[in-house]
mmCIF file of C-alpha atoms and ligand atoms in Angstrom:
data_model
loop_
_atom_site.group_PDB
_atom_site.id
_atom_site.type_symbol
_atom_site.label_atom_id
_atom_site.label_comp_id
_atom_site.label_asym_id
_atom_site.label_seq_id
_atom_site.Cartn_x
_atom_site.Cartn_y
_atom_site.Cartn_z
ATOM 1 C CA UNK A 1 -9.800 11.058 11.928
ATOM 2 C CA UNK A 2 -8.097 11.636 8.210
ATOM 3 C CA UNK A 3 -9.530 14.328 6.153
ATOM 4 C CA UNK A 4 -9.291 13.371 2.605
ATOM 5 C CA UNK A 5 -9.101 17.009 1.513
ATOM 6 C CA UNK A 6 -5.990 17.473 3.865
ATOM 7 C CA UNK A 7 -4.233 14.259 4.481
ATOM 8 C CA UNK A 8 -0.196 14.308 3.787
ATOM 9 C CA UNK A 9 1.380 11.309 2.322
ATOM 10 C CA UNK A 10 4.356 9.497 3.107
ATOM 11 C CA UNK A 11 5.736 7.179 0.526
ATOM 12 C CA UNK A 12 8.458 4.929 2.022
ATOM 13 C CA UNK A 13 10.667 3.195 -1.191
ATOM 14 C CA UNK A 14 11.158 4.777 -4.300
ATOM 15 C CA UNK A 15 11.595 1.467 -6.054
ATOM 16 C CA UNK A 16 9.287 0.188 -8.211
ATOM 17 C CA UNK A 17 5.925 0.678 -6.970
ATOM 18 C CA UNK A 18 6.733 3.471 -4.250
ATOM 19 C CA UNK A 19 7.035 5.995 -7.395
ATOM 20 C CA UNK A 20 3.719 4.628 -8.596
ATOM 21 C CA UNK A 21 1.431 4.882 -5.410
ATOM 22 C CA UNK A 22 3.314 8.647 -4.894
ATOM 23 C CA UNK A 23 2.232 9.494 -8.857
ATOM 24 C CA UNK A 24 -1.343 8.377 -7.826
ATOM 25 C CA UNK A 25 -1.571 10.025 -5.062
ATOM 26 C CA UNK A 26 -0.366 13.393 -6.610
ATOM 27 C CA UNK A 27 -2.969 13.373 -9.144
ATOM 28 C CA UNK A 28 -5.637 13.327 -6.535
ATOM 29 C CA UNK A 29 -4.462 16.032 -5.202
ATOM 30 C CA UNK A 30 -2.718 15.043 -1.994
ATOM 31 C CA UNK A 31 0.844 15.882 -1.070
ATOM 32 C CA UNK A 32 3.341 13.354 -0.994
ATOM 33 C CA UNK A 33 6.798 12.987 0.130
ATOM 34 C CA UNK A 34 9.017 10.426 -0.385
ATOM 35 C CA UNK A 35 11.891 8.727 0.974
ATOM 36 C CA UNK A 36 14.252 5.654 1.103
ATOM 37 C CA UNK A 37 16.562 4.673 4.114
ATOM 38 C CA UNK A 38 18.948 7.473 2.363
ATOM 39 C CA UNK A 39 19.705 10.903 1.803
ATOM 40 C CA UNK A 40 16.719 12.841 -0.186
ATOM 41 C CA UNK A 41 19.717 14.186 -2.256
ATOM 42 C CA UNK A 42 20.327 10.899 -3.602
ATOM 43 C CA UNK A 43 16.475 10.905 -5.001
ATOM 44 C CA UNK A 44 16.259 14.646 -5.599
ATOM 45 C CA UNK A 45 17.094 14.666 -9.501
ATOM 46 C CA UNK A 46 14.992 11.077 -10.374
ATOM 47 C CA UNK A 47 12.149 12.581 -8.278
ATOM 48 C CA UNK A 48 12.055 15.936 -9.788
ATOM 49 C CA UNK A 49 11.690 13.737 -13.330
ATOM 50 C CA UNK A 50 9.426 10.639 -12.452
ATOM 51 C CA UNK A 51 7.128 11.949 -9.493
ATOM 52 C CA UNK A 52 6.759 15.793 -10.331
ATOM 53 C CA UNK A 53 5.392 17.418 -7.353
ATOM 54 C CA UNK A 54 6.642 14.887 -4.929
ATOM 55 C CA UNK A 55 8.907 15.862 -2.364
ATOM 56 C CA UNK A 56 12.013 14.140 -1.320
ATOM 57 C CA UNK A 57 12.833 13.997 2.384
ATOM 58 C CA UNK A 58 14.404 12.004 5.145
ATOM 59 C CA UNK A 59 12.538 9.432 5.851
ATOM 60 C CA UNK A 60 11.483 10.717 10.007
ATOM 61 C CA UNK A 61 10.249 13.832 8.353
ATOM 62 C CA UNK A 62 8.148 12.270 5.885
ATOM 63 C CA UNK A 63 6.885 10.752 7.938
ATOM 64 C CA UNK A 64 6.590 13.344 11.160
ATOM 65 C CA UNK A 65 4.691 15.755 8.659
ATOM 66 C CA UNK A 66 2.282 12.813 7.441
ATOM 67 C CA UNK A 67 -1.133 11.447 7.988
ATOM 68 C CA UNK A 68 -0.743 8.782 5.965
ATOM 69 C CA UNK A 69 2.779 6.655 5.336
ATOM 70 C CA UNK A 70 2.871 3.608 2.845
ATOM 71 C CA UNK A 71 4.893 1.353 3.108
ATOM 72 C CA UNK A 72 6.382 0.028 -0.238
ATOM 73 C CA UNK A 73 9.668 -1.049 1.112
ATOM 74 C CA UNK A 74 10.771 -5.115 0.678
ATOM 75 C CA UNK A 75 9.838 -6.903 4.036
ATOM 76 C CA UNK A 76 12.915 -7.484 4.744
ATOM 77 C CA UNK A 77 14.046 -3.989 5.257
ATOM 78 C CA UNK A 78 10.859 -3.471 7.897
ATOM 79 C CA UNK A 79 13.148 -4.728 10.572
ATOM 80 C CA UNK A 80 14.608 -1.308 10.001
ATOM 81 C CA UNK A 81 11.652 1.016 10.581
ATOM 82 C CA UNK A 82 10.914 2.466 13.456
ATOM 83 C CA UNK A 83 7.706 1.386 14.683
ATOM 84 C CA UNK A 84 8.195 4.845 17.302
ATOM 85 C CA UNK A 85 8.428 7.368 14.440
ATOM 86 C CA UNK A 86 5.272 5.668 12.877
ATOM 87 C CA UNK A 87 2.899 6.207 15.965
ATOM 88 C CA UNK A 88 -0.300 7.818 15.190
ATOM 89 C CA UNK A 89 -0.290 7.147 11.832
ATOM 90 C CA UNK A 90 -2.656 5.217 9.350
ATOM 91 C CA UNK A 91 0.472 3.042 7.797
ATOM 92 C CA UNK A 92 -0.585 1.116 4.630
ATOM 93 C CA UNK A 93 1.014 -1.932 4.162
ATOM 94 C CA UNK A 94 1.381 -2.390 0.449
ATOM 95 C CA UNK A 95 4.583 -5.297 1.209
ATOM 96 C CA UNK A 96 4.464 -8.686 0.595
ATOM 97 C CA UNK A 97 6.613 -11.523 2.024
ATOM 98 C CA UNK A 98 8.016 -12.453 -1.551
ATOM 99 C CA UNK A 99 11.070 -15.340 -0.180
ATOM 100 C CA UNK A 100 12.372 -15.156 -3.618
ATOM 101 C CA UNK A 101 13.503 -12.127 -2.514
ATOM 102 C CA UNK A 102 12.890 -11.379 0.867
ATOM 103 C CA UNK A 103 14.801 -14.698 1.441
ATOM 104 C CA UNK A 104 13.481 -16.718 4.017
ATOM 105 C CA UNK A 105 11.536 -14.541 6.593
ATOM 106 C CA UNK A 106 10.411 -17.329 9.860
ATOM 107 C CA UNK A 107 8.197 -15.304 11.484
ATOM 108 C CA UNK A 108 6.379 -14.327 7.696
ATOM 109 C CA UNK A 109 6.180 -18.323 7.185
ATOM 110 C CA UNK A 110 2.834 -18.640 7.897
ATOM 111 C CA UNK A 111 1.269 -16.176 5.720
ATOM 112 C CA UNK A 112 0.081 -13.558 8.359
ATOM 113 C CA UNK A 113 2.301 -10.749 7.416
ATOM 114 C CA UNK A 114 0.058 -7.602 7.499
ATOM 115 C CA UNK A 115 -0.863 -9.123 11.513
ATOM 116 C CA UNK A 116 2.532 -9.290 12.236
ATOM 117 C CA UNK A 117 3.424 -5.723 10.486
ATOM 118 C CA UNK A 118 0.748 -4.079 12.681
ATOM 119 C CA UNK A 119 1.741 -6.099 15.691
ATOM 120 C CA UNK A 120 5.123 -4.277 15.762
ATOM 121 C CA UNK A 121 3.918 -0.871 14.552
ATOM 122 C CA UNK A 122 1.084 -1.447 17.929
ATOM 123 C CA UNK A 123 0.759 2.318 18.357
ATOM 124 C CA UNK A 124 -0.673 2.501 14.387
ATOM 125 C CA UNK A 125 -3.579 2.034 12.743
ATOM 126 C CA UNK A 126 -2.438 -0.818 9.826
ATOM 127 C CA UNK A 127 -4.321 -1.521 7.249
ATOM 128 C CA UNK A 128 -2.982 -3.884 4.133
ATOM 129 C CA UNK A 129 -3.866 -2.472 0.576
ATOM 130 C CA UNK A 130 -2.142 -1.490 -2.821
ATOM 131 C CA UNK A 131 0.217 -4.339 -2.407
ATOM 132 C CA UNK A 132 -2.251 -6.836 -4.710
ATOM 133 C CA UNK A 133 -1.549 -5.182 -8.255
ATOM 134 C CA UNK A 134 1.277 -5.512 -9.574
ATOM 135 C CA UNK A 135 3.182 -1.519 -10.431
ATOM 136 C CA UNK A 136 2.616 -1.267 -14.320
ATOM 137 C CA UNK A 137 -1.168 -1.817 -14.018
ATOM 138 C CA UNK A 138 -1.131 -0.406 -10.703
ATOM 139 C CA UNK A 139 -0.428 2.891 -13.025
ATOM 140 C CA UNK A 140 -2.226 2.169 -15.784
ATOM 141 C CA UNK A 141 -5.734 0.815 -14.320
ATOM 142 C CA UNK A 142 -7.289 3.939 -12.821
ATOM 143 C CA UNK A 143 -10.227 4.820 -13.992
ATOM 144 C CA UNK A 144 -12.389 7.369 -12.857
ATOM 145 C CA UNK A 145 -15.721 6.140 -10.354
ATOM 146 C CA UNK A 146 -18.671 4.703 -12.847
ATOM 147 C CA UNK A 147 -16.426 3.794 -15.467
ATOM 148 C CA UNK A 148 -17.022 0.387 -16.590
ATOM 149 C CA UNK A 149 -14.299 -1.302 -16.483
ATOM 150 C CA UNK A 150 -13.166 0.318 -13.281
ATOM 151 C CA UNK A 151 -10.960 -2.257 -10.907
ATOM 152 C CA UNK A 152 -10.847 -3.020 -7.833
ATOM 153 C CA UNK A 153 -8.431 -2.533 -4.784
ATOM 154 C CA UNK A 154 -8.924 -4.407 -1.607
ATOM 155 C CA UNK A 155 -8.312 -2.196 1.515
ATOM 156 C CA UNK A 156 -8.047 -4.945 5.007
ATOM 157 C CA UNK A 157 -7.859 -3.543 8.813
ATOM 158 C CA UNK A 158 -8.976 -4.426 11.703
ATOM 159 C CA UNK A 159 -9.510 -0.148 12.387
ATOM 160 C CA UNK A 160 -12.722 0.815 11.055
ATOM 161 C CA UNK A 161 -11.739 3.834 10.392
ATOM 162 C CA UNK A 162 -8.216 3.670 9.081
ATOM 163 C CA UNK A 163 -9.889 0.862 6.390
ATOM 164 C CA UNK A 164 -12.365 3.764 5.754
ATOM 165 C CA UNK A 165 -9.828 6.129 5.399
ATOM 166 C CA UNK A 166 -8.004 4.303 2.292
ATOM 167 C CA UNK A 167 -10.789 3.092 0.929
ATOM 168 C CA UNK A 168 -11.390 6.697 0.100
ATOM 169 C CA UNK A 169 -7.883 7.067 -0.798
ATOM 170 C CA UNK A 170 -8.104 4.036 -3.290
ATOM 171 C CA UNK A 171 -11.429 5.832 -4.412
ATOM 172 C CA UNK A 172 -9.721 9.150 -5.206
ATOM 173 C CA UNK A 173 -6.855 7.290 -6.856
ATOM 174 C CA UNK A 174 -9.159 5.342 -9.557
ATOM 175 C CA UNK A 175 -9.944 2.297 -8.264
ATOM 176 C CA UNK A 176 -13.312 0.628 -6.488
ATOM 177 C CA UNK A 177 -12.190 -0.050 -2.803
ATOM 178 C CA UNK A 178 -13.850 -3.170 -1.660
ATOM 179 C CA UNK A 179 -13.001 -3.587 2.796
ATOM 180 C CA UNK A 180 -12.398 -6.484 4.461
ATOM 181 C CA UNK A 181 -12.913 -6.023 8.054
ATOM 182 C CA UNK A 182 -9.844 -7.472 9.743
ATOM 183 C CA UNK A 183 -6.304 -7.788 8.518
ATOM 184 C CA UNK A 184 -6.748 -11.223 9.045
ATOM 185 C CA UNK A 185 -9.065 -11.433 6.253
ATOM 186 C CA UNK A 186 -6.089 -9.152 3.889
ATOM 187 C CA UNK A 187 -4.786 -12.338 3.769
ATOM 188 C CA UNK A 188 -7.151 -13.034 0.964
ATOM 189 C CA UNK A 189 -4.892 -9.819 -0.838
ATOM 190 C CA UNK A 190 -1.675 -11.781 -0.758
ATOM 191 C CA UNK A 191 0.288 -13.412 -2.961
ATOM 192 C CA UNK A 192 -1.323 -16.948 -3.623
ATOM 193 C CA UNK A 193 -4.685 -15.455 -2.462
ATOM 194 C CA UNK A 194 -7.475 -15.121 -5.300
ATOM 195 C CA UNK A 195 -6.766 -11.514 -6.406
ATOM 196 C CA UNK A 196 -3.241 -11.455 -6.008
ATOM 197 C CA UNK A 197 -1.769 -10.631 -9.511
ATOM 198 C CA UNK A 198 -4.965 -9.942 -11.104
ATOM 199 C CA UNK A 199 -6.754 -6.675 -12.000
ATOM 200 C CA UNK A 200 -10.430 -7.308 -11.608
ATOM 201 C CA UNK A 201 -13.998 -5.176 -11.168
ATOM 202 C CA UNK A 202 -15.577 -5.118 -8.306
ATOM 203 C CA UNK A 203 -17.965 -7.862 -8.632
ATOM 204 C CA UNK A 204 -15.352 -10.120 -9.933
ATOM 205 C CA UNK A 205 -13.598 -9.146 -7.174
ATOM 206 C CA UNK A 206 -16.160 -9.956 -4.846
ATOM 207 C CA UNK A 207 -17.080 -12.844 -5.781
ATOM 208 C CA UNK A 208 -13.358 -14.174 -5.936
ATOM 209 C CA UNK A 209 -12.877 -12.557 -2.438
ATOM 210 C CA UNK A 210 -16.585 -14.894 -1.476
ATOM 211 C CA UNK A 211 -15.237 -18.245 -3.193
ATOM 212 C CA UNK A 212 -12.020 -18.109 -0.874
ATOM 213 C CA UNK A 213 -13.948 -17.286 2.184
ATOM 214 C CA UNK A 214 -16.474 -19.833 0.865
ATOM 215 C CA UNK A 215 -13.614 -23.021 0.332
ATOM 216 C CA UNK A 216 -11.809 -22.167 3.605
ATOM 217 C CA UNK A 217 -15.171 -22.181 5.819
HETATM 218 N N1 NAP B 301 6.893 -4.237 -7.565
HETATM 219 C C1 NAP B 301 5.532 -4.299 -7.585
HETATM 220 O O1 NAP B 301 4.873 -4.345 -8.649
HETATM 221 C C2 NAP B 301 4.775 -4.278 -6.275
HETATM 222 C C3 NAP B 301 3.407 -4.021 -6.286
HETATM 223 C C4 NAP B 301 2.702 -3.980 -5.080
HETATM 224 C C5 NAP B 301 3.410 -4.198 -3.880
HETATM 225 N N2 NAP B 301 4.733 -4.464 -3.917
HETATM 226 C C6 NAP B 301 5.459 -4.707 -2.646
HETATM 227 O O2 NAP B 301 6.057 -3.478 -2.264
HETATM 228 C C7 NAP B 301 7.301 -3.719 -1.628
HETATM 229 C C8 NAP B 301 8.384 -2.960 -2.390
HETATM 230 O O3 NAP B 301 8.477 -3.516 -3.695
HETATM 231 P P1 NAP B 301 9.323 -2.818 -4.856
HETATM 232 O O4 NAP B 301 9.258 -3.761 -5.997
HETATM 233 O O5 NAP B 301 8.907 -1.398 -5.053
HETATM 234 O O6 NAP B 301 10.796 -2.850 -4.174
HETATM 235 P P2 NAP B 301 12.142 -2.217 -4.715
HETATM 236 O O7 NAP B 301 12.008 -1.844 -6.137
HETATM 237 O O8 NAP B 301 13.235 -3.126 -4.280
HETATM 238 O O9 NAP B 301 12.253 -0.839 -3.905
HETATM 239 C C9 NAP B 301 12.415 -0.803 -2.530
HETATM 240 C C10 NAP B 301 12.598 0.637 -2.083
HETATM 241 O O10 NAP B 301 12.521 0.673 -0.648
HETATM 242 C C11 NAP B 301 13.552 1.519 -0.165
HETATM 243 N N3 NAP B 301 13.799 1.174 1.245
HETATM 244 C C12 NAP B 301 14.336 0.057 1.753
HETATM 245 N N4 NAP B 301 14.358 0.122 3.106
HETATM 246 C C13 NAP B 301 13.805 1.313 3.445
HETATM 247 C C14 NAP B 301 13.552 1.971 4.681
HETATM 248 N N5 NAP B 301 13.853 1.390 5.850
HETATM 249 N N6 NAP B 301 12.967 3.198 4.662
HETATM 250 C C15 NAP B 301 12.661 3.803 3.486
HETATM 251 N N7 NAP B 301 12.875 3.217 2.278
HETATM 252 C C16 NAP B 301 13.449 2.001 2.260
HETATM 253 C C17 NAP B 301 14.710 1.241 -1.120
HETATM 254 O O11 NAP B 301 15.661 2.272 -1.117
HETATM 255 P P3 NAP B 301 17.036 2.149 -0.263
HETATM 256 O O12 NAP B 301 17.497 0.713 -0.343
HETATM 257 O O13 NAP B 301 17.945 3.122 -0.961
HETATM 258 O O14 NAP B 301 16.691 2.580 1.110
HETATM 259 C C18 NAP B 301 13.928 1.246 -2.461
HETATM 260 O O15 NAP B 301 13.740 2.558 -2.907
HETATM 261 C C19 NAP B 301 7.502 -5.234 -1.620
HETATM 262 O O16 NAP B 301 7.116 -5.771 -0.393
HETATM 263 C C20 NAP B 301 6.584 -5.711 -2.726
HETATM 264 O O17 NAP B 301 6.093 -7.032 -2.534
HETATM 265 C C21 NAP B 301 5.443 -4.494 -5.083
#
């Protein structure tokens, strides 16, 4: 069971949208560490300036001292995660199998890839979210809850609770969560799916989310 009030953070990739979940995330109060597949020295100085308040670390003890880990690392560098150190956790996949530069992935060919993420992280709960928004209006969307052009940010697991768990992450963070009940169903969040790319309010959201369901019945 995640606390809101005291759930850690692990960011994993401080690339592009890594800084921008971690920046989110610090404004709603929740501590955040972050890491790459390097030494937190090599991030200390960029972090200190672009993610104030987040703090660098290796990436086992971001993620030993974490609730929560997000993963916003290219899917071809998952190979190199240990699904061991991420046991126990709620691990949010925000990846995307992008072969322009992911290069060919087989086993991501047929468009499953949050299924086959949680597959090999068995001992987590998975759920696929932030990975539909592109980083720039990732940042620049959140609004706070009521507002009226608030958008929205679908959160997909097949763990009740874990999908309850971010959608009150995505909620603190400035965005209407809207859950689909099985990872399978994230695949709607992909890219080619009906939201992918697009910032949209909840009932546009919903009712692209309905059309998809509704044209692949
Ligand atoms: N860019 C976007 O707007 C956006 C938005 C939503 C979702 N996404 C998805 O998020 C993922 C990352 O995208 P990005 O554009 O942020 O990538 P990126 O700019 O290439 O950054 C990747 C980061 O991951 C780190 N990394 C690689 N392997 C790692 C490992 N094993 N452990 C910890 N860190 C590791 C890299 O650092 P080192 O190489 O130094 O380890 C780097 O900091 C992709 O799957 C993408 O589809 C992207």
């Amino acid at each position: 069971m995640i606390h809101q009030e005291r759930a850690r953070l692990a960011v994993l990739g401080a690339g592009h949208v890594g800084p921008v979940i971690a920046r989110l995330a610090i404004k709603a109060g929740y501590p955040v560490a972050i890491a790459t597949s390097g030494d937190p020295a090599d991030i200390a100085l960029i972090t200190e300036l672009v993610i104030p308040g987040a703090q660098p670390r290796w990436a086992p003890d971001a993620v030993a001292d974490a609730d929560i880990v997000v993963l916003a690392i290219p899917l071809h560098r998952f190979g190199d995660v240990d699904p061991g150190l991420l046991a126990g956790k709620l691990v949010v996949d925000a990846m995307n199998y992008w072969p322009a530069s992911d290069g060919v992935l087989k086993a991501f060919e047929d468009g499953a890839s949050s299924e086959i993420v949680a597959r090999r992280l068995s001992g987590s709960a998975v759920v696929k979210a932030l990975n539909h928004i592109g980083y720039h209006d990732l940042e620049d969307r959140t609004r706070t809850a009521g507002a009226p052009d608030r958008r929205a940010v679908g959160v997909a697991g097949d763990d009740p609770a874990a999908v309850a768990a971010m959608a009150g992450l995505v909620d603190r963070i400035g965005y209407d969560p809207v859950r689909l009940g099985s990872l399978r169903a994230g695949r709607a969040l992909q890219p080619g799916g009906p939201v992918f790319g697009v910032t949209l309010t909840l009932p546009e959201f919903e009712r692209a989310i309905r059309e998809e369901a509704r044209s692949l019945a």
